[in-house]
Short mmCIF file of C-alpha atoms in Angstrom, two decimals:
data_model
loop_
_atom_site.label_atom_id
_atom_site.label_comp_id
_atom_site.label_asym_id
_atom_site.label_seq_id
_atom_site.Cartn_x
_atom_site.Cartn_y
_atom_site.Cartn_z
CA MET A 180 -10.11 -17.82 15.50
CA ALA A 181 -13.95 -17.21 15.14
CA ASN A 182 -14.59 -20.70 12.97
CA GLU A 183 -15.53 -24.29 13.67
CA GLN A 184 -12.26 -25.11 13.71
CA GLU A 185 -11.23 -23.72 17.33
CA GLN A 186 -14.36 -24.60 18.61
CA LYS A 187 -13.36 -28.67 17.61
CA HIS A 188 -10.30 -28.55 18.31
CA SER A 189 -9.08 -25.33 20.58
CA HIS A 190 -6.11 -24.07 22.05
CA ASN A 191 -6.76 -26.83 24.85
CA GLU A 192 -6.65 -29.85 22.25
CA PHE A 193 -2.81 -31.36 21.67
CA GLU A 194 -1.08 -28.28 23.55
CA ARG A 195 1.67 -30.10 24.72
CA ARG A 196 1.54 -33.16 21.46
CA GLN A 197 2.05 -33.64 18.21
CA VAL A 198 -1.56 -34.05 17.10
CA PRO A 199 -2.69 -37.73 16.26
CA GLN A 200 -3.76 -39.28 12.37
CA SER A 201 -7.33 -38.82 13.90
CA ALA A 202 -7.79 -35.08 14.98
CA LEU A 203 -6.17 -34.18 11.22
CA LEU A 204 -8.71 -32.20 8.94
CA GLY A 205 -9.36 -31.89 5.02
CA PHE A 206 -9.24 -28.96 2.38
CA LYS A 207 -12.29 -27.52 3.67
CA ASP A 208 -12.03 -26.35 6.85
CA PHE A 209 -9.57 -24.24 6.10
CA ILE A 210 -10.71 -23.01 3.56
CA GLY A 211 -14.21 -21.46 5.28
CA MET A 212 -11.88 -20.34 8.46
CA TYR A 213 -9.35 -18.19 5.99
CA ALA A 214 -12.57 -16.56 4.24
CA GLY A 215 -14.82 -15.35 7.08
CA GLU A 216 -11.32 -14.52 9.31
CA HIS A 217 -10.05 -12.29 6.54
CA CYS A 218 -13.14 -9.84 6.45
CA ALA A 219 -13.16 -8.38 9.46
CA GLY A 220 -13.00 -4.44 10.64
CA THR A 221 -9.97 -3.54 9.94
CA GLU A 222 -10.25 -4.00 5.90
CA LEU A 223 -13.28 -0.98 6.35
CA MET A 224 -9.47 1.14 7.46
CA ILE A 225 -6.94 -0.49 5.36
CA GLY A 226 -8.98 -0.21 1.78
CA PRO A 227 -9.79 3.37 2.34
CA LEU A 228 -5.99 4.33 4.02
CA PHE A 229 -4.90 2.91 0.48
CA VAL A 230 -6.95 5.42 -1.13
CA ALA A 231 -5.25 8.17 1.44
CA ALA A 232 -1.87 7.61 0.21
CA GLY A 233 -2.60 8.23 -3.31
CA ILE A 234 -2.46 4.59 -4.68
CA SER A 235 -2.92 4.56 -8.56
CA ALA A 236 -5.31 1.78 -9.93
CA PHE A 237 -2.37 -0.49 -11.52
CA ASP A 238 -0.93 -0.21 -8.00
CA VAL A 239 -4.04 -1.58 -6.22
CA LEU A 240 -5.14 -4.00 -8.52
CA VAL A 241 -2.34 -5.40 -9.63
CA GLY A 242 0.03 -5.30 -6.47
CA LEU A 243 -2.95 -6.83 -4.33
CA PHE A 244 -2.80 -9.76 -6.59
CA VAL A 245 1.22 -9.83 -6.83
CA GLY A 246 0.94 -9.49 -2.48
CA ASN A 247 -1.45 -11.34 -1.65
CA ALA A 248 0.43 -14.51 -4.10
CA LEU A 249 3.46 -13.95 -1.60
CA ALA A 250 0.99 -14.31 1.20
CA VAL A 251 0.04 -17.80 0.37
CA LEU A 252 2.92 -18.92 -1.23
CA SER A 253 4.71 -18.13 2.36
CA TRP A 254 2.39 -20.20 4.36
CA MET A 255 2.67 -23.01 1.93
CA PHE A 256 6.53 -23.61 1.37
CA LEU A 257 7.09 -21.94 5.04
CA CYS A 258 4.94 -22.21 7.97
CA ALA A 259 2.85 -25.62 6.95
CA PRO A 260 6.09 -28.07 6.03
CA ILE A 261 6.71 -27.34 9.56
CA ALA A 262 2.80 -27.03 10.57
CA THR A 263 2.33 -31.05 9.20
CA ARG A 264 5.50 -32.08 9.87
CA ALA A 265 5.73 -31.46 13.80
CA ARG A 266 2.22 -31.30 14.65
CA LEU A 267 2.87 -29.34 17.02
CA THR A 268 1.06 -25.57 18.51
CA LEU A 269 3.45 -22.73 17.76
CA TYR A 270 3.95 -22.21 21.76
CA TYR A 271 4.86 -25.68 22.45
CA GLN A 272 7.53 -25.56 19.68
CA LEU A 273 9.32 -22.10 20.24
CA GLU A 274 9.12 -23.39 23.85
CA LYS A 275 11.54 -26.44 22.66
CA ILE A 276 13.43 -24.58 20.86
CA CYS A 277 13.98 -21.11 23.30
CA GLY A 278 11.93 -21.84 26.67
CA ARG A 279 9.66 -21.21 28.89
CA ASN A 280 10.64 -17.60 29.70
CA LEU A 281 11.86 -16.25 26.28
CA VAL A 282 8.39 -17.44 24.88
CA ALA A 283 6.76 -15.90 28.39
CA LEU A 284 8.47 -12.65 26.59
CA TYR A 285 7.39 -13.87 23.44
CA ASN A 286 3.27 -14.26 24.94
CA ILE A 287 4.04 -10.78 25.83
CA ALA A 288 4.85 -9.10 23.11
CA ASN A 289 2.30 -11.84 21.06
CA GLY A 290 -0.35 -9.96 23.58
CA VAL A 291 0.31 -6.21 23.28
CA MET A 292 0.22 -6.42 19.57
CA PHE A 293 -3.63 -8.17 19.78
CA CYS A 294 -4.16 -5.79 22.38
CA PHE A 295 -3.04 -2.46 19.94
CA LEU A 296 -5.40 -4.47 17.33
CA ALA A 297 -8.07 -5.35 19.06
CA GLY A 298 -8.35 -1.83 19.59
CA ALA A 299 -8.34 -0.73 16.16
CA MET A 300 -11.36 -3.61 15.71
CA ILE A 301 -13.16 -1.46 18.63
CA THR A 302 -11.94 2.03 16.96
CA VAL A 303 -13.78 0.84 13.71
CA SER A 304 -17.27 -0.18 15.41
CA ALA A 305 -17.65 2.83 17.62
CA THR A 306 -17.93 4.94 14.26
CA ALA A 307 -20.77 2.28 13.41
CA VAL A 308 -22.08 4.12 17.17
CA GLY A 309 -21.39 7.68 15.97
CA VAL A 310 -24.00 7.60 13.22
CA TRP A 311 -26.35 7.00 15.08
CA PHE A 312 -25.60 9.52 17.71
CA LYS A 313 -23.92 12.01 15.87
CA PHE A 314 -21.04 13.01 17.79
CA PRO A 315 -17.51 14.71 16.74
CA MET A 316 -15.94 11.28 15.05
CA PRO A 317 -11.45 11.41 14.76
CA GLY A 318 -10.34 12.60 11.47
CA LEU A 319 -7.26 10.92 9.13
CA ASN A 320 -4.32 12.60 11.79
CA ASP A 321 -5.45 12.10 15.15
CA ILE A 322 -4.14 10.94 17.75
CA TYR A 323 -5.87 11.07 20.67
CA PRO A 324 -10.06 10.77 21.66
CA LYS A 325 -11.85 13.73 20.21
CA GLY A 326 -15.03 14.65 22.98
CA VAL A 327 -16.57 13.06 25.12
CA GLY A 328 -19.53 11.46 22.39
CA TRP A 329 -16.24 8.90 20.99
CA VAL A 330 -14.91 8.07 24.83
CA LEU A 331 -18.19 7.01 25.79
CA ALA A 332 -18.73 5.02 22.59
CA VAL A 333 -15.55 2.79 22.66
CA LEU A 334 -16.12 2.15 26.45
CA ALA A 335 -19.66 1.00 25.59
CA VAL A 336 -18.30 -0.84 22.51
CA GLY A 337 -15.76 -2.44 23.86
CA GLY A 338 -16.71 -2.84 27.53
CA LEU A 339 -19.66 -5.20 25.89
CA ILE A 340 -17.19 -7.19 23.51
CA SER A 341 -14.68 -7.47 26.78
CA VAL A 342 -17.84 -8.85 28.08
CA VAL A 343 -19.28 -11.24 26.03
CA ALA A 344 -15.41 -12.54 24.94
CA ALA A 345 -15.20 -13.40 28.56
CA PHE A 346 -18.64 -15.15 29.31
CA GLY A 347 -19.34 -16.43 26.03
CA TYR A 348 -16.07 -16.53 23.41
CA LYS A 349 -17.41 -19.68 22.26
CA ALA A 350 -21.06 -18.35 21.52
CA VAL A 351 -19.28 -15.38 19.42
CA ALA A 352 -17.26 -17.59 17.40
CA ARG A 353 -20.51 -19.88 16.78
CA PHE A 354 -22.02 -16.07 15.71
CA ALA A 355 -19.18 -15.67 13.42
CA ASN A 356 -19.41 -18.69 11.13
CA ILE A 357 -22.91 -18.04 10.93
CA ALA A 358 -22.28 -14.03 10.18
CA ALA A 359 -19.40 -14.73 7.61
CA PRO A 360 -20.91 -15.66 4.39
CA TRP A 361 -23.05 -12.40 4.52
CA MET A 362 -20.48 -10.62 5.85
CA VAL A 363 -18.07 -11.25 2.50
CA LEU A 364 -21.32 -9.96 0.68
CA VAL A 365 -22.00 -6.61 2.04
CA PHE A 366 -18.55 -5.77 1.36
CA LEU A 367 -19.02 -6.74 -2.41
CA THR A 368 -22.32 -4.45 -2.73
CA PHE A 369 -20.17 -2.26 -0.71
CA GLY A 370 -18.17 -1.97 -3.73
CA ILE A 371 -20.75 -2.72 -6.55
CA ILE A 372 -22.41 0.28 -4.89
CA GLY A 373 -19.71 2.83 -4.85
CA LEU A 374 -18.73 2.07 -8.54
CA LYS A 375 -22.17 2.99 -9.53
CA GLN A 376 -22.05 5.97 -7.57
CA PHE A 377 -18.73 6.77 -9.39
CA ILE A 378 -20.63 6.84 -12.86
CA ASP A 379 -23.13 8.50 -11.87
CA ALA A 380 -21.29 11.32 -10.69
CA THR A 381 -18.76 11.60 -13.69
CA GLY A 382 -21.40 10.82 -16.39
CA ALA A 383 -18.76 7.95 -17.40
CA ASN A 384 -20.35 5.72 -19.80
CA ILE A 385 -19.18 2.16 -19.34
CA LYS A 386 -18.98 0.43 -22.70
CA THR A 387 -15.85 -1.33 -22.87
CA PRO A 388 -13.12 -2.56 -20.39
CA GLY A 389 -11.42 0.16 -21.52
CA ASP A 390 -13.95 2.78 -20.09
CA LEU A 391 -14.25 1.43 -16.99
CA TRP A 392 -10.49 1.48 -16.43
CA GLN A 393 -10.55 5.09 -17.58
CA LEU A 394 -13.04 5.73 -14.44
CA VAL A 395 -11.24 3.43 -12.25
CA SER A 396 -8.09 5.49 -12.87
CA GLY A 397 -8.76 8.81 -13.37
CA TYR A 398 -11.52 9.03 -10.35
CA ILE A 399 -11.17 6.51 -8.09
CA TRP A 400 -7.73 5.05 -7.70
CA LYS A 401 -5.80 8.22 -9.01
CA GLY A 402 -2.22 8.24 -8.11
CA GLY A 403 -0.78 11.49 -7.63
CA GLU A 404 0.36 12.87 -4.41
CA PRO A 405 -0.85 11.13 -0.97
CA LEU A 406 -3.64 12.89 1.88
CA PRO A 407 -1.85 15.19 3.82
CA GLY A 408 0.07 13.43 6.53
CA GLN A 409 -0.06 10.02 4.99
CA VAL A 410 2.90 7.83 3.21
CA LYS A 411 3.00 7.61 -0.37
CA PHE A 412 2.16 4.13 -1.25
CA THR A 413 3.72 2.69 -4.73
CA PHE A 414 2.88 -0.58 -6.35
CA TRP A 415 5.85 -2.09 -4.11
CA HIS A 416 4.03 -0.67 -1.13
CA VAL A 417 0.95 -2.10 -1.73
CA THR A 418 2.39 -5.47 -2.72
CA PHE A 419 4.74 -5.69 0.47
CA PHE A 420 1.65 -4.54 2.42
CA ALA A 421 -0.37 -7.05 1.03
CA TRP A 422 2.47 -9.66 2.03
CA PHE A 423 3.60 -9.26 5.16
CA CYS A 424 0.34 -7.53 6.93
CA ASN A 425 -0.14 -11.20 8.14
CA MET A 426 3.43 -11.90 8.66
CA ALA A 427 3.06 -12.85 11.87
CA MET A 428 0.95 -16.00 10.92
CA HIS A 429 2.74 -16.99 7.85
CA ILE A 430 6.62 -15.37 8.27
CA GLY A 431 5.99 -15.60 11.86
CA MET A 432 4.98 -19.08 12.30
CA ALA A 433 1.92 -17.93 14.11
CA ASP A 434 -0.30 -20.40 11.57
CA LEU A 435 1.59 -23.41 12.72
CA SER A 436 -1.05 -23.76 15.73
CA VAL A 437 -3.05 -23.83 12.67
CA PHE A 438 -1.84 -26.26 10.44
CA ARG A 439 -1.22 -29.10 12.27
CA PHE A 440 -4.70 -30.28 12.06
CA ALA A 441 -3.56 -30.71 8.22
CA ARG A 442 -3.54 -33.20 6.36
CA LYS A 443 -0.94 -31.97 3.34
CA SER A 444 0.86 -28.99 3.69
CA LYS A 445 -0.66 -27.65 0.23
CA TYR A 446 -3.65 -27.48 2.08
CA ALA A 447 -2.31 -24.47 3.20
CA ILE A 448 -3.04 -22.93 -0.12
CA ALA A 449 -6.20 -22.12 1.69
CA SER A 450 -5.47 -19.62 3.26
CA GLY A 451 -6.16 -17.84 -0.26
CA ALA A 452 -9.78 -17.37 0.36
CA GLY A 453 -8.74 -15.54 3.22
CA MET A 454 -6.33 -13.10 1.10
CA TYR A 455 -8.34 -12.77 -2.28
CA VAL A 456 -12.15 -12.46 -0.46
CA GLY A 457 -10.58 -10.23 2.67
CA HIS A 458 -7.55 -8.48 1.67
CA TYR A 459 -8.29 -7.74 -2.50
CA MET A 460 -11.81 -7.62 -2.72
CA ALA A 461 -12.77 -6.10 0.74
CA TRP A 462 -9.60 -3.85 0.60
CA ILE A 463 -10.72 -3.17 -2.68
CA CYS A 464 -14.36 -2.27 -2.46
CA ALA A 465 -14.03 -0.58 1.09
CA SER A 466 -11.28 2.13 -1.14
CA ILE A 467 -13.98 2.75 -3.76
CA LEU A 468 -16.74 4.01 -0.67
CA TYR A 469 -13.82 6.65 1.00
CA ALA A 470 -12.43 7.28 -2.89
CA TYR A 471 -16.02 8.38 -3.51
CA GLN A 472 -16.13 10.12 -0.34
CA LEU A 473 -13.17 12.20 -0.92
CA HIS A 474 -15.03 12.53 -4.73
CA LEU A 475 -17.80 14.71 -3.42
CA ASP A 476 -15.47 16.96 -1.22
CA PRO A 477 -12.31 16.50 -1.28
CA SER A 478 -11.51 17.92 2.17
CA ASP A 479 -14.03 15.32 3.27
CA THR A 480 -11.08 13.21 4.70
CA ASP A 481 -11.88 11.35 7.67
CA VAL A 482 -11.79 7.81 7.53
CA LEU A 483 -15.39 6.67 9.36
CA PRO A 484 -16.35 3.11 8.16
CA GLY A 485 -19.98 3.63 9.93
CA PRO A 486 -20.83 6.23 8.19
CA MET A 487 -19.61 5.11 4.94
CA ALA A 488 -21.12 1.83 4.87
CA TYR A 489 -24.21 3.88 5.95
CA LYS A 490 -24.40 6.16 3.24
CA ALA A 491 -23.42 2.57 1.08
CA ALA A 492 -25.59 0.22 2.43
CA GLY A 493 -28.07 1.28 4.65
CA ILE A 494 -28.95 0.05 8.84
CA ALA A 495 -27.26 -3.50 6.79
CA GLY A 496 -23.79 -1.63 6.45
CA LEU A 497 -23.88 -0.13 9.59
CA LEU A 498 -24.73 -4.03 10.88
CA CYS A 499 -21.66 -5.02 8.78
CA VAL A 500 -19.32 -2.48 10.04
CA ILE A 501 -20.36 -3.34 13.66
CA ILE A 502 -20.17 -7.63 13.21
CA ALA A 503 -17.25 -7.63 11.86
CA GLY A 504 -15.51 -5.37 14.33
CA TRP A 505 -16.47 -7.05 16.77
CA THR A 506 -16.86 -10.52 15.48
CA THR A 507 -12.95 -10.21 14.78
CA ALA A 508 -12.05 -8.03 18.26
CA ASN A 509 -13.90 -11.36 20.25
CA PRO A 510 -11.52 -13.71 19.03
CA THR A 511 -8.61 -11.66 19.37
CA ILE A 512 -8.82 -10.25 22.79
CA TYR A 513 -9.47 -14.02 23.65
CA ARG A 514 -6.09 -14.64 22.06
CA ALA A 515 -4.26 -12.09 23.42
CA GLY A 516 -5.97 -13.55 27.07
CA LEU A 517 -4.75 -16.38 25.83
CA ALA A 518 -1.12 -15.23 25.27
CA PHE A 519 -1.32 -13.64 28.69
CA GLN A 520 -2.30 -16.46 31.11
CA ALA A 521 0.26 -18.78 29.85
CA ILE A 522 2.62 -16.12 31.47
CA ILE A 523 0.46 -16.14 34.52
CA PRO A 524 -1.08 -19.57 34.15
CA LYS A 525 -3.20 -19.78 37.86
CA ALA A 526 -5.11 -16.71 37.03
CA PRO A 527 -8.84 -17.24 35.89
CA ARG A 528 -9.28 -17.02 31.94
CA PHE A 529 -12.44 -14.71 32.79
CA THR A 530 -9.89 -12.46 34.71
CA VAL A 531 -7.68 -12.36 31.78
CA THR A 532 -9.55 -11.70 29.40
CA LEU A 533 -11.71 -8.99 30.89
CA LEU A 534 -8.44 -7.08 31.94
CA THR A 535 -7.52 -7.94 27.90
CA GLY A 536 -10.57 -6.86 26.50
CA ALA A 537 -9.56 -3.60 29.20
CA LEU A 538 -6.62 -2.98 27.87
CA ALA A 539 -7.62 -3.30 24.07
CA THR A 540 -10.83 -0.54 25.15
CA VAL A 541 -8.27 1.75 26.44
CA MET A 542 -6.33 1.31 23.11
CA GLY A 543 -8.99 1.82 21.11
CA LEU A 544 -9.40 5.38 22.64
CA PHE A 545 -6.53 6.35 20.55
CA PRO A 546 -7.70 6.82 17.39
CA ALA A 547 -3.99 7.02 15.87
CA ILE A 548 -4.23 3.27 16.29
CA ALA A 549 -6.66 2.86 13.62
CA MET A 550 -5.63 6.11 11.84
CA LYS A 551 -2.61 4.74 11.50
CA LEU A 552 -3.34 1.22 11.33
CA LEU A 553 -0.90 0.38 8.08
CA GLY A 554 2.46 1.26 9.46
CA PHE A 555 1.22 -0.47 12.62
CA VAL A 556 0.32 -3.91 10.89
CA MET A 557 3.87 -3.54 9.57
CA LEU A 558 5.51 -3.16 12.91
CA TYR A 559 3.22 -5.65 14.75
CA GLY A 560 4.46 -8.27 11.71
CA MET A 561 8.20 -7.32 12.43
CA ILE A 562 7.98 -7.17 15.74
CA LEU A 563 7.21 -11.24 15.43
CA MET A 564 9.07 -11.97 12.11
CA PRO A 565 11.52 -12.32 13.79
CA MET A 566 10.79 -15.78 16.13
CA GLY A 567 9.58 -17.36 12.95
CA ALA A 568 12.60 -17.37 10.51
CA VAL A 569 13.88 -18.63 14.50
CA ILE A 570 12.08 -21.73 13.73
CA PHE A 571 12.74 -21.86 10.08
CA VAL A 572 16.30 -22.51 10.82
CA ASP A 573 15.72 -24.56 13.80
CA PHE A 574 13.38 -26.75 11.76
CA TRP A 575 15.04 -26.99 8.31
CA LEU A 576 18.81 -26.23 9.03
CA ILE A 577 20.92 -25.98 12.29
CA LYS A 578 21.58 -29.77 12.34
CA LYS A 579 23.28 -28.69 9.16
CA PHE A 580 25.88 -26.23 11.14
CA GLY A 581 26.01 -29.43 13.31
CA LEU A 582 24.35 -27.87 15.95
CA GLN A 583 21.69 -28.74 18.05
CA SER A 584 18.02 -28.23 16.98
CA ASN A 585 14.78 -27.57 20.22
CA TYR A 586 18.13 -26.69 22.37
CA ALA A 587 16.29 -25.29 24.80
CA GLU A 588 14.92 -28.63 25.38
CA LEU A 589 17.97 -30.47 25.44
CA SER A 590 19.62 -28.45 27.64
CA GLY A 591 16.96 -27.64 29.81
CA ARG A 592 17.78 -24.06 30.00
CA LEU A 593 14.52 -21.71 30.08
CA PHE A 594 16.20 -18.91 27.72
CA ASN A 595 18.20 -20.05 24.81
CA TRP A 596 19.93 -16.83 24.40
CA ALA A 597 20.94 -17.08 21.28
CA ALA A 598 17.34 -17.09 19.59
CA GLY A 599 16.28 -14.16 22.35
CA LEU A 600 18.97 -12.22 20.95
CA ALA A 601 18.48 -13.19 17.28
CA TRP A 602 14.84 -11.83 18.42
CA ILE A 603 16.05 -9.08 20.01
CA CYS A 604 18.72 -7.65 18.11
CA THR A 605 16.54 -8.14 14.61
CA VAL A 606 13.68 -5.63 16.08
CA ILE A 607 16.69 -3.51 16.55
CA ILE A 608 18.20 -3.12 13.98
CA CYS A 609 15.31 -3.18 11.92
CA LEU A 610 13.97 0.07 13.86
CA ILE A 611 17.60 1.61 13.37
CA LEU A 612 17.69 0.45 9.21
CA VAL A 613 13.57 2.67 9.72
CA LYS A 614 14.97 5.13 11.40
CA TYR A 615 18.22 6.02 9.68
CA ALA A 616 19.08 4.44 6.54
CA GLY A 617 15.76 4.77 4.75
CA ILE A 618 14.19 1.82 4.42
CA GLN A 619 9.97 2.32 5.02
CA ILE A 620 8.54 -0.61 7.40
CA PHE A 621 6.69 -1.90 5.24
CA PHE A 622 10.03 -3.07 3.35
CA VAL A 623 12.21 -3.49 6.30
CA SER A 624 10.93 -7.46 7.30
CA LEU A 625 12.21 -9.01 4.06
CA PRO A 626 16.05 -8.24 4.73
CA GLY A 627 14.95 -8.93 8.54
CA TRP A 628 14.39 -12.05 8.01
CA PHE A 629 17.47 -13.32 7.29
CA ILE A 630 19.57 -10.79 9.87
CA ALA A 631 17.76 -12.79 12.20
CA ALA A 632 17.91 -15.99 10.81
CA LEU A 633 22.49 -15.10 10.91
CA LEU A 634 22.06 -13.89 14.26
CA TYR A 635 20.68 -17.21 15.40
CA ILE A 636 23.10 -19.67 13.54
CA ALA A 637 26.24 -17.29 14.52
CA VAL A 638 25.30 -17.17 17.87
CA SER A 639 23.87 -20.32 18.59
CA PHE A 640 27.58 -21.34 17.57
CA LEU A 641 28.87 -19.51 20.53
CA TYR A 642 25.78 -20.51 22.68
CA GLN A 643 25.10 -23.92 22.23
CA LYS A 644 29.02 -24.74 22.98
CA LYS A 645 29.09 -22.83 26.37
CA VAL A 646 25.76 -24.47 27.08
CA ARG A 647 25.59 -27.92 26.75
CA PRO A 648 23.01 -30.30 26.11
CA VAL A 649 21.24 -32.32 29.33
CA LYS A 650 20.56 -35.25 27.02
CA GLU A 651 21.68 -36.49 23.48
CA GLY A 652 19.72 -34.89 20.81
CA MET B 253 -37.52 -30.88 6.03
CA ILE B 254 -37.11 -27.74 7.88
CA MET B 255 -33.44 -27.05 7.99
CA ILE B 256 -33.76 -27.72 3.50
CA LEU B 257 -36.35 -25.12 3.82
CA ALA B 258 -34.21 -22.58 5.84
CA ARG B 259 -31.35 -22.90 4.15
CA VAL B 260 -32.95 -22.32 1.40
CA ILE B 261 -34.47 -19.22 1.83
CA SER B 262 -31.15 -18.49 3.40
CA TRP B 263 -29.55 -18.27 0.37
CA ILE B 264 -32.01 -16.90 -1.51
CA SER B 265 -31.83 -13.72 1.19
CA LEU B 266 -28.16 -13.30 -0.16
CA ILE B 267 -29.32 -13.33 -3.87
CA VAL B 268 -31.35 -10.62 -2.93
CA LEU B 269 -28.68 -8.63 -0.73
CA THR B 270 -26.48 -8.86 -3.71
CA GLY B 271 -28.89 -8.98 -6.57
CA SER B 272 -30.27 -5.54 -5.48
CA ALA B 273 -26.75 -3.96 -5.53
CA VAL B 274 -26.24 -5.92 -8.73
CA LEU B 275 -29.82 -4.09 -10.13
CA PHE B 276 -28.78 -0.97 -9.20
CA LEU B 277 -25.60 -0.90 -10.68
CA THR B 278 -27.72 -1.71 -13.70
CA GLY B 279 -29.99 1.41 -13.06
CA ARG B 280 -33.01 -0.56 -12.14
CA MET B 281 -33.24 0.21 -8.91
CA GLU B 282 -32.89 3.65 -6.63
CA LEU B 283 -30.28 3.55 -3.99
CA GLN B 284 -33.21 3.98 -1.13
CA GLN B 285 -34.70 0.63 -2.76
CA VAL B 286 -31.76 -1.23 -2.49
CA LYS B 287 -31.45 -0.55 1.36
CA LEU B 288 -34.44 -1.79 2.53
CA TYR B 289 -33.65 -4.90 0.34
CA MET B 290 -30.34 -5.64 2.07
CA LEU B 291 -31.66 -4.88 5.68
CA ALA B 292 -34.87 -7.27 4.63
CA SER B 293 -31.99 -9.47 3.20
CA THR B 294 -29.77 -9.26 6.18
CA VAL B 295 -32.60 -9.97 8.60
CA VAL B 296 -33.45 -12.96 6.68
CA TRP B 297 -30.33 -14.37 6.91
CA PHE B 298 -29.64 -13.95 10.08
CA VAL B 299 -32.89 -15.84 10.51
CA THR B 300 -33.03 -18.50 8.58
CA ALA B 301 -28.82 -18.96 9.11
CA THR B 302 -29.15 -18.84 12.75
CA THR B 303 -32.13 -21.95 12.83
CA CYS B 304 -30.14 -23.45 10.14
CA ASP B 305 -27.42 -24.05 12.76
CA ALA B 306 -29.56 -24.56 15.80
CA LEU B 307 -31.21 -27.77 13.87
CA LYS B 308 -27.49 -29.02 13.04
CA LYS B 309 -25.97 -28.97 16.22
CA SER B 310 -29.37 -29.85 17.84
CA GLU B 311 -28.84 -32.93 15.27
CA GLN B 312 -25.46 -33.92 16.34
#
């Protein structure tokens, strides 16, 4: 993560043991980290994509408030209590439960998902290059690269990000800490400037909150039909999206690795800094820019953060797009590299990071990921969520059923089939529900969590009878 | 002393960054001017914040 905490206590510290009391951190350490991390390049895609999905003012203002609150509560009551008790990394905790081989599969899935996400961030940064070089850029429904200019821009941006991530991850992380307060405020100015542009364009006379509501509900977040090719978003879509967009981190338990350093589990409320700065303010402000673009020309449906930011805030806006994309692609590529390296530990970190960056760059060539970011983020969470359910059940519930926790460690097995089947079957069932049962991907992870939990318990009954522990638990 | 000065200037730059947008909202500044102020305050922020960071690291 682009933050001081990860520099101070990198993943290499206490990787295979509990974090000692002397290394625990205070509340403030988590506030800055979360606020900075969640104001990223992808916020400049998500906000506009909400508008493209036909959201109304109530949907976005209230739905985001509720959804982000649910995310914070998930961190506080699902992730952090386990993190502050076990004080282990996600990977080591998973290894004890699932076995090294299953964790290797999880790492592959995690790494691939991170590469897709980093690819989307590279796409965002590449749109800023397009402002200067004026090559054709991808449209809202484009899947494939749009011309040589786009390809060269993505390769250049992605290549640079990858090389820097391989050589100087920490330097970029340090730069990201410096950039974070500036970046947050530039996002805010996007919203302020966009609002004024709407006032001027519509001739609105804002004297009361009612006047403001009329403007935002009548012109900015109008509701109604989505743009062609987009899923219609309602209040519930917005709420669940805001809740589940970081599902891998809270319900999926990835942030065990973060909150293992927290003195108290309630410090997880610090995640609110990220949610309400990045996933409320930044999304809203970015959406205003796109709504204004559509207001000026309804046929101009391209979601291109670079040109939007440039029109609103000039070079400072453009720099924000580049830096936001870069500073979050950097740790994402790094994390993906770590995930892959866990499978091939003898491979040099430098080479793995470079190759991971190359993979992310190739993915960034295809605008489909960025343009379908809303769905992709939900898919990402859905794929990793079942392991969070496994960890939750294993930590709190499994012994109540007369079963053993940390069964892979106890039995000496490298692949806990109960956990593996819970994961794989849950993903398959969720995909079936999406494809055939009419449950949209934005919602399916909620029943999916319970399916994973039940499967893990049920299969454990059979599995733990069949495979005896090596030593008494 | 230098660190305190750099820190104060850095925060002023952020106030100018945001303040110029607010002045645009209230109709007291044109958008072109806002963009210039934002660019200037961006440069000032990165110079001063980096200076603060470097000084802090050297003290540690």
